[in-house]
Short mmCIF file of C-alpha atoms in Angstrom, two decimals:
data_model
loop_
_atom_site.label_atom_id
_atom_site.label_comp_id
_atom_site.label_asym_id
_atom_site.label_seq_id
_atom_site.Cartn_x
_atom_site.Cartn_y
_atom_site.Cartn_z
CA MET Y 8 49.62 2.07 12.71
CA SER Y 9 50.06 -1.68 12.21
CA LYS Y 10 51.49 -3.01 15.45
CA ILE Y 11 54.13 -5.76 15.73
CA LYS Y 12 52.56 -8.67 17.62
CA VAL Y 13 54.66 -10.30 20.32
CA GLY Y 14 54.48 -13.44 22.48
CA VAL Y 15 56.22 -13.71 25.85
CA VAL Y 16 57.29 -17.06 27.32
CA GLY Y 17 57.60 -17.23 31.12
CA THR Y 18 56.10 -15.14 33.91
CA GLY Y 19 58.64 -15.23 36.74
CA PHE Y 20 60.42 -12.02 37.75
CA ILE Y 21 61.71 -10.99 34.33
CA GLY Y 22 58.77 -11.91 32.04
CA PRO Y 23 56.46 -9.18 33.41
CA ALA Y 24 59.41 -6.74 33.26
CA HIS Y 25 59.68 -7.43 29.52
CA ILE Y 26 55.91 -6.99 29.12
CA GLU Y 27 55.90 -3.65 30.95
CA ALA Y 28 58.75 -2.33 28.79
CA LEU Y 29 57.17 -3.59 25.55
CA ARG Y 30 53.93 -1.81 26.40
CA ARG Y 31 55.81 1.48 26.36
CA LEU Y 32 56.66 1.09 22.67
CA PRO Y 33 53.95 2.54 20.39
CA ASN Y 34 54.49 0.03 17.55
CA VAL Y 35 54.45 -3.16 19.67
CA GLU Y 36 51.60 -5.19 21.16
CA VAL Y 37 52.00 -8.16 23.52
CA VAL Y 38 49.14 -10.44 22.51
CA ALA Y 39 50.21 -13.91 23.70
CA LEU Y 40 51.52 -15.32 26.97
CA CYS Y 41 52.99 -18.79 27.34
CA GLU Y 42 53.51 -20.81 30.51
CA VAL Y 43 54.35 -24.41 31.41
CA ASN Y 44 50.67 -25.39 31.15
CA ILE Y 45 47.54 -23.74 29.86
CA GLU Y 46 46.02 -23.37 33.34
CA LEU Y 47 48.94 -21.27 34.59
CA ALA Y 48 49.09 -19.36 31.30
CA THR Y 49 45.38 -18.55 31.61
CA ALA Y 50 45.75 -17.29 35.18
CA LYS Y 51 48.84 -15.19 34.39
CA ALA Y 52 47.33 -13.79 31.18
CA ALA Y 53 44.27 -12.62 33.11
CA GLN Y 54 46.50 -11.08 35.77
CA LEU Y 55 48.67 -9.27 33.18
CA GLY Y 56 45.85 -8.31 30.78
CA ILE Y 57 47.06 -10.37 27.81
CA GLU Y 58 44.41 -11.75 25.47
CA ARG Y 59 45.90 -15.10 24.41
CA PRO Y 60 47.10 -17.60 27.01
CA CYS Y 61 48.88 -20.49 25.30
CA THR Y 62 51.35 -23.34 25.41
CA PHE Y 63 54.71 -22.96 23.66
CA ASP Y 64 53.65 -25.04 20.65
CA GLN Y 65 50.48 -22.99 20.31
CA LEU Y 66 52.52 -19.79 20.40
CA LEU Y 67 54.82 -20.95 17.59
CA ALA Y 68 51.79 -21.85 15.47
CA MET Y 69 50.40 -18.30 15.65
CA GLU Y 70 51.23 -16.84 12.25
CA ASP Y 71 50.72 -13.22 13.29
CA ILE Y 72 53.32 -13.39 16.09
CA ALA Y 73 56.46 -11.73 14.72
CA CYS Y 74 58.72 -11.92 17.77
CA VAL Y 75 59.05 -14.18 20.81
CA HIS Y 76 60.61 -13.20 24.15
CA ILE Y 77 62.19 -16.14 26.02
CA CYS Y 78 61.94 -15.37 29.76
CA THR Y 79 62.11 -18.92 31.13
CA PRO Y 80 64.69 -20.69 33.34
CA ASN Y 81 68.15 -21.04 31.77
CA PHE Y 82 67.87 -24.69 30.70
CA LEU Y 83 64.99 -23.84 28.33
CA HIS Y 84 66.68 -20.93 26.52
CA TYR Y 85 68.41 -23.04 23.86
CA SER Y 86 65.52 -25.29 22.89
CA GLN Y 87 62.93 -22.51 22.91
CA SER Y 88 65.10 -20.00 21.02
CA LYS Y 89 65.95 -22.66 18.41
CA ALA Y 90 62.29 -23.64 17.98
CA ALA Y 91 61.23 -20.00 17.63
CA LEU Y 92 63.87 -19.29 14.99
CA LEU Y 93 62.90 -22.43 13.05
CA ALA Y 94 59.28 -21.24 13.21
CA GLY Y 95 60.36 -17.98 11.53
CA LYS Y 96 60.05 -15.80 14.64
CA HIS Y 97 62.45 -13.06 15.67
CA VAL Y 98 63.81 -13.82 19.16
CA VAL Y 99 64.73 -11.85 22.27
CA CYS Y 100 66.29 -14.24 24.81
CA GLU Y 101 67.14 -13.72 28.45
CA LYS Y 102 70.74 -14.37 29.44
CA PRO Y 103 72.47 -16.74 29.51
CA LEU Y 104 71.77 -17.60 25.88
CA ALA Y 105 72.24 -21.32 26.58
CA LYS Y 106 73.61 -23.76 29.16
CA ASP Y 107 76.84 -24.47 27.29
CA LEU Y 108 78.99 -23.15 24.46
CA HIS Y 109 77.92 -25.82 21.95
CA GLU Y 110 74.26 -24.83 22.31
CA ALA Y 111 75.12 -21.13 22.09
CA GLU Y 112 77.28 -21.65 19.01
CA GLU Y 113 74.42 -23.49 17.29
CA LEU Y 114 72.00 -20.65 18.07
CA VAL Y 115 74.41 -18.02 16.72
CA ALA Y 116 74.81 -20.02 13.49
CA LEU Y 117 71.06 -20.62 13.13
CA ALA Y 118 70.25 -16.96 13.73
CA LYS Y 119 72.77 -15.94 11.07
CA GLU Y 120 71.42 -18.52 8.63
CA THR Y 121 67.81 -17.35 9.05
CA GLY Y 122 68.63 -13.63 9.06
CA LEU Y 123 66.04 -13.16 11.78
CA VAL Y 124 66.45 -10.51 14.47
CA ASN Y 125 68.18 -12.00 17.51
CA ALA Y 126 68.91 -10.22 20.79
CA VAL Y 127 70.01 -11.08 24.32
CA HIS Y 128 68.62 -9.06 27.22
CA PHE Y 129 71.83 -7.38 28.43
CA ASN Y 130 69.66 -4.42 29.37
CA LEU Y 131 72.13 -2.81 31.79
CA ARG Y 132 74.01 -1.46 28.77
CA TYR Y 133 71.03 0.84 28.31
CA TYR Y 134 71.45 3.04 31.33
CA PRO Y 135 72.13 6.38 29.58
CA LEU Y 136 75.31 7.07 31.56
CA VAL Y 137 76.69 3.65 30.58
CA ARG Y 138 76.41 4.70 26.95
CA GLN Y 139 77.84 8.10 27.90
CA MET Y 140 80.92 6.36 29.35
CA LYS Y 141 81.29 4.22 26.21
CA THR Y 142 81.04 7.30 24.00
CA MET Y 143 83.46 9.30 26.14
CA ARG Y 144 85.94 6.43 25.86
CA GLU Y 145 85.47 6.28 22.07
CA LYS Y 146 86.07 10.04 21.77
CA GLY Y 147 89.30 9.85 23.81
CA ASP Y 148 88.03 11.51 27.00
CA LEU Y 149 89.12 8.56 29.17
CA GLY Y 150 92.49 7.95 27.53
CA GLU Y 151 94.36 4.65 27.67
CA ILE Y 152 92.64 2.32 30.14
CA TYR Y 153 94.88 1.49 33.11
CA SER Y 154 92.61 -0.56 35.38
CA ILE Y 155 89.04 -1.70 35.92
CA ILE Y 156 87.39 -2.50 39.25
CA GLY Y 157 83.86 -3.86 39.23
CA SER Y 158 81.34 -5.46 41.54
CA TYR Y 159 77.79 -6.76 41.37
CA LEU Y 160 76.26 -7.29 44.81
CA GLN Y 161 72.82 -8.58 45.85
CA ASP Y 162 71.32 -9.98 49.06
CA TRP Y 163 68.33 -11.97 47.82
CA LEU Y 164 70.06 -15.28 48.73
CA PHE Y 165 71.42 -13.98 52.05
CA TYR Y 166 69.59 -16.47 54.28
CA ASN Y 167 69.90 -20.24 54.02
CA THR Y 168 66.10 -20.28 53.70
CA ASP Y 169 66.30 -18.21 50.50
CA TYR Y 170 65.69 -20.52 47.57
CA ASN Y 171 65.13 -20.34 43.82
CA TRP Y 172 65.53 -22.55 40.72
CA ARG Y 173 68.80 -20.71 40.01
CA LEU Y 174 70.36 -22.74 42.84
CA GLU Y 175 69.81 -26.00 40.91
CA PRO Y 176 72.54 -26.74 38.30
CA ASP Y 177 70.21 -28.82 36.11
CA LYS Y 178 68.06 -25.71 35.61
CA SER Y 179 70.62 -22.91 35.87
CA GLY Y 180 74.03 -24.41 35.00
CA ASP Y 181 77.19 -25.12 37.01
CA SER Y 182 77.85 -21.46 37.80
CA ARG Y 183 75.29 -19.22 39.52
CA ALA Y 184 76.48 -15.82 40.78
CA ILE Y 185 78.93 -15.39 37.88
CA ALA Y 186 76.54 -16.72 35.22
CA ASP Y 187 73.52 -14.86 36.60
CA ILE Y 188 74.81 -11.38 37.45
CA GLY Y 189 78.52 -11.65 36.66
CA SER Y 190 77.57 -12.01 32.99
CA HIS Y 191 75.99 -8.53 33.09
CA LEU Y 192 79.14 -7.14 34.72
CA MET Y 193 81.54 -8.74 32.22
CA ASP Y 194 79.35 -7.63 29.31
CA ILE Y 195 79.15 -4.04 30.47
CA ILE Y 196 82.92 -3.85 31.06
CA GLU Y 197 83.73 -4.93 27.51
CA TYR Y 198 80.91 -2.79 26.12
CA ILE Y 199 82.15 0.43 27.77
CA THR Y 200 85.89 -0.10 27.38
CA GLY Y 201 86.09 -1.84 24.00
CA LEU Y 202 88.65 -4.18 25.58
CA LYS Y 203 88.57 -7.96 25.40
CA THR Y 204 89.10 -10.11 28.48
CA VAL Y 205 91.90 -12.51 27.53
CA GLU Y 206 92.72 -14.30 30.80
CA VAL Y 207 90.99 -14.88 34.15
CA MET Y 208 91.87 -16.13 37.64
CA ALA Y 209 88.82 -16.99 39.73
CA ASP Y 210 88.03 -18.05 43.28
CA PHE Y 211 84.46 -18.99 44.27
CA ASN Y 212 82.89 -19.50 47.69
CA THR Y 213 79.64 -21.16 48.69
CA VAL Y 214 78.63 -19.56 51.99
CA HIS Y 215 75.56 -21.74 52.50
CA LYS Y 216 76.70 -25.29 51.73
CA THR Y 217 73.18 -26.46 52.57
CA ARG Y 218 69.98 -24.51 51.94
CA LYS Y 219 66.43 -25.13 52.96
CA LYS Y 220 64.30 -25.67 49.87
CA PRO Y 221 60.65 -24.69 50.30
CA LEU Y 222 58.19 -27.52 49.75
CA LYS Y 223 55.66 -24.87 48.64
CA PRO Y 224 56.07 -22.43 45.72
CA VAL Y 225 57.83 -19.15 46.56
CA GLU Y 226 58.33 -16.57 43.79
CA THR Y 227 61.68 -14.91 43.14
CA TYR Y 228 62.46 -11.90 45.41
CA SER Y 229 59.17 -12.38 47.28
CA GLY Y 230 60.77 -12.50 50.73
CA LYS Y 231 58.09 -14.86 52.02
CA MET Y 232 58.99 -16.98 55.05
CA LEU Y 233 57.60 -20.48 55.59
CA GLN Y 234 57.45 -22.70 58.68
CA PRO Y 235 60.34 -25.13 59.51
CA GLU Y 236 58.30 -28.14 58.40
CA ASP Y 237 57.84 -26.52 54.99
CA TYR Y 238 61.54 -26.92 54.05
CA ALA Y 239 63.83 -29.73 52.87
CA ASP Y 240 67.64 -29.57 53.22
CA VAL Y 241 69.45 -29.35 49.85
CA THR Y 242 73.22 -29.43 49.20
CA ILE Y 243 74.40 -26.40 47.21
CA THR Y 244 77.23 -26.74 44.67
CA THR Y 245 77.12 -23.32 42.97
CA GLU Y 246 78.82 -20.16 44.20
CA ASP Y 247 77.31 -17.48 46.47
CA THR Y 248 80.33 -15.21 45.91
CA ALA Y 249 83.16 -14.97 43.39
CA ASN Y 250 86.35 -12.93 43.04
CA VAL Y 251 88.01 -12.77 39.64
CA LEU Y 252 91.26 -11.20 38.46
CA LEU Y 253 91.19 -10.10 34.83
CA ARG Y 254 93.78 -9.47 32.12
CA PHE Y 255 92.79 -7.44 29.07
CA ASP Y 256 94.05 -7.31 25.51
CA ASN Y 257 95.68 -3.90 26.08
CA GLY Y 258 98.05 -5.53 28.59
CA ASN Y 259 96.39 -3.99 31.66
CA ARG Y 260 94.43 -5.50 34.52
CA GLY Y 261 91.18 -5.53 36.44
CA SER Y 262 89.23 -7.33 39.15
CA VAL Y 263 85.58 -8.06 39.84
CA THR Y 264 83.61 -9.29 42.84
CA VAL Y 265 80.16 -10.82 42.59
CA SER Y 266 77.92 -11.76 45.52
CA GLN Y 267 74.33 -12.77 46.13
CA VAL Y 268 74.75 -12.76 49.93
CA SER Y 269 75.72 -9.11 50.67
CA ALA Y 270 73.19 -7.79 53.18
CA GLY Y 271 71.63 -4.50 52.16
CA ARG Y 272 72.84 -4.61 48.56
CA LYS Y 273 69.64 -5.19 46.65
CA ASN Y 274 70.99 -4.96 43.12
CA GLN Y 275 74.17 -2.89 42.95
CA LEU Y 276 76.51 -2.96 39.97
CA LYS Y 277 79.53 -0.67 40.49
CA LEU Y 278 82.31 0.21 38.09
CA GLU Y 279 85.51 2.22 38.41
CA ILE Y 280 87.44 2.55 35.16
CA SER Y 281 90.75 4.40 35.39
CA GLY Y 282 92.35 5.85 32.26
CA SER Y 283 95.32 8.03 31.42
CA ASN Y 284 93.08 11.14 31.33
CA LYS Y 285 90.50 10.54 34.06
CA THR Y 286 88.51 7.94 36.01
CA PHE Y 287 84.87 6.98 35.56
CA ALA Y 288 82.90 5.70 38.57
CA TRP Y 289 79.26 4.64 38.31
CA ASN Y 290 76.77 2.81 40.53
CA SER Y 291 73.56 1.25 39.17
CA GLU Y 292 71.68 2.08 42.40
CA ALA Y 293 72.32 5.78 41.64
CA PRO Y 294 72.27 5.44 37.85
CA ASN Y 295 71.71 9.10 37.00
CA GLU Y 296 75.11 10.21 38.35
CA LEU Y 297 78.54 9.65 36.82
CA TRP Y 298 81.63 10.55 38.87
CA LEU Y 299 84.59 11.86 36.86
CA GLY Y 300 87.92 11.82 38.67
CA ASN Y 301 90.80 14.13 37.74
CA ARG Y 302 94.40 14.35 38.94
CA ASP Y 303 95.02 18.07 38.37
CA ALA Y 304 91.54 19.53 38.50
CA ALA Y 305 88.44 19.33 40.65
CA ASN Y 306 86.52 16.07 40.39
CA GLN Y 307 83.09 16.30 38.73
CA VAL Y 308 79.67 14.68 38.91
CA LEU Y 309 77.77 14.51 35.63
CA MET Y 310 74.01 14.21 36.10
CA ARG Y 311 71.99 12.42 33.43
CA ASP Y 312 70.76 15.26 31.25
CA PRO Y 313 70.19 15.11 27.48
CA SER Y 314 71.50 18.66 27.09
CA LEU Y 315 74.85 17.68 28.67
CA ALA Y 316 75.35 14.25 27.12
CA TYR Y 317 76.86 13.13 23.84
CA ALA Y 318 74.32 12.47 21.08
CA GLU Y 319 74.86 8.70 21.32
CA ALA Y 320 73.76 8.73 24.98
CA ARG Y 321 71.00 11.24 24.30
CA ASP Y 322 69.44 8.67 21.92
CA ILE Y 323 68.46 6.50 24.91
CA MET Y 324 67.14 9.27 27.14
CA THR Y 325 63.40 9.96 27.17
CA PHE Y 326 63.09 12.62 29.86
CA PRO Y 327 64.83 15.96 30.53
CA GLY Y 328 67.51 16.44 33.17
CA GLY Y 329 66.30 16.06 36.75
CA HIS Y 330 63.63 13.51 35.71
CA ASN Y 331 65.26 10.25 36.75
CA GLU Y 332 65.39 7.19 34.51
CA GLY Y 333 66.13 3.75 35.92
CA PHE Y 334 65.94 -0.02 35.55
CA PRO Y 335 62.56 -0.26 33.74
CA ASP Y 336 63.79 2.26 31.17
CA THR Y 337 66.79 0.11 30.21
CA SER Y 338 64.61 -2.64 28.73
CA LYS Y 339 62.44 -0.11 26.94
CA GLN Y 340 65.47 1.47 25.28
CA LEU Y 341 66.94 -1.91 24.31
CA PHE Y 342 63.61 -3.07 22.85
CA LYS Y 343 63.23 0.22 20.98
CA GLU Y 344 66.38 -0.64 19.00
CA VAL Y 345 65.41 -4.31 18.62
CA TYR Y 346 61.96 -3.50 17.27
CA ALA Y 347 63.35 -1.02 14.75
CA ALA Y 348 65.14 -4.08 13.33
CA VAL Y 349 62.00 -6.25 13.61
CA ALA Y 350 60.06 -3.59 11.69
CA ALA Y 351 62.72 -3.77 8.99
CA GLY Y 352 62.33 -7.57 8.96
CA LYS Y 353 65.93 -8.65 9.47
CA GLN Y 354 69.00 -8.46 11.69
CA PRO Y 355 71.02 -5.28 10.97
CA GLU Y 356 74.53 -5.67 9.58
CA ASN Y 357 75.97 -3.84 12.60
CA PRO Y 358 73.41 -4.10 15.42
CA THR Y 359 73.53 -1.53 18.20
CA PHE Y 360 71.80 -3.99 20.56
CA PRO Y 361 73.32 -7.10 22.19
CA THR Y 362 72.93 -10.14 19.92
CA PHE Y 363 73.19 -13.91 20.20
CA ALA Y 364 76.89 -13.46 19.36
CA ASP Y 365 77.23 -11.26 22.46
CA GLY Y 366 75.40 -13.96 24.42
CA TYR Y 367 77.96 -16.49 23.20
CA ARG Y 368 80.81 -14.18 24.18
CA GLU Y 369 79.59 -13.76 27.76
CA LEU Y 370 78.92 -17.48 28.10
CA LEU Y 371 82.51 -18.11 26.96
CA ILE Y 372 83.92 -15.73 29.58
CA CYS Y 373 81.74 -17.26 32.33
CA GLU Y 374 82.78 -20.80 31.33
CA ARG Y 375 86.46 -19.83 31.47
CA ILE Y 376 85.94 -18.21 34.87
CA LEU Y 377 84.37 -21.48 36.07
CA ASP Y 378 87.29 -23.44 34.56
CA SER Y 379 89.74 -21.16 36.37
CA HIS Y 380 88.05 -21.71 39.71
CA ARG Y 381 88.11 -25.48 39.23
CA SER Y 382 91.80 -25.52 38.27
CA GLN Y 383 92.74 -22.66 40.63
CA SER Y 384 94.92 -21.20 37.85
CA TRP Y 385 95.01 -18.50 35.22
CA THR Y 386 92.83 -19.54 32.29
CA LYS Y 387 92.82 -18.09 28.78
CA VAL Y 388 89.49 -16.87 27.38
#
């Protein structure tokens, strides 16, 4: 079998997660690893068992590299995705696609012009029971959607000594909690329900107005503690928490809460979608269970099981019932669909995976949520 050769850019938290998922695909081989300088690339490549450490320009010059994964801080997504497309490479980009709508719009247009495969890593769509909910909605099991309640809670920025590049607007953008994890939540809501968010009312809060920035490198989610003299005080302008009211194109309503300072919540996305037939409730920290609420019958819990799921959800299940699948499997299943397109050599007419256009859509919603917070008023999307 001739394997598709891949280069990965960036080795923070998410880069190695991409690599691990790619290694589970039989027709893909990660052969190149890019970092900010060749010394770091060499060290990380040795650590991760990748044969070619390189700079970004060196990566683009490698003719046998078919696809590039952009896993760098947000401010680099636009320039690196654009350069990769212009070099004739298929691109998988981390979210957000860009720092602003103009950049994202340009990338969508360029991707369309080149015909190259383009994807954004909205991997949470690929929990099997998320696709089960989408399919149940499409088949009429849910009925007309009455309301949506969602939350995405984390605690990795709980202390004022917790610090990361995502706290710096020049690297991450003017929104943090909404842009970082709220984008996943807004994407998954529209993906499952088929509804469009048409208006938003947002209220942000910055719990830690000042944080202590480490003067030494500390990797994301590492939990390492330094000494007092190892910190510098930094003013924080992006949100730790956000509450957003939503209006949808079917005339009904929803609300979401996002937080990166909720003690004990490591990475919990929760959804409750109420329809005229039943209610769906799902929690990403128990992703193999879907609660189905009924008015006139006993409530049910559907366990992730290929023999009990619709065919569309079964397509992204690898193991039998009772053999749990979780976060690492979501990227594998997304990449499985992406690399079917890469093998075909072009973007499908109707992609099943999230594309640059989906990245633009979520950036638009997040920008309007930020606008709403600033104006303290309802804002059209």
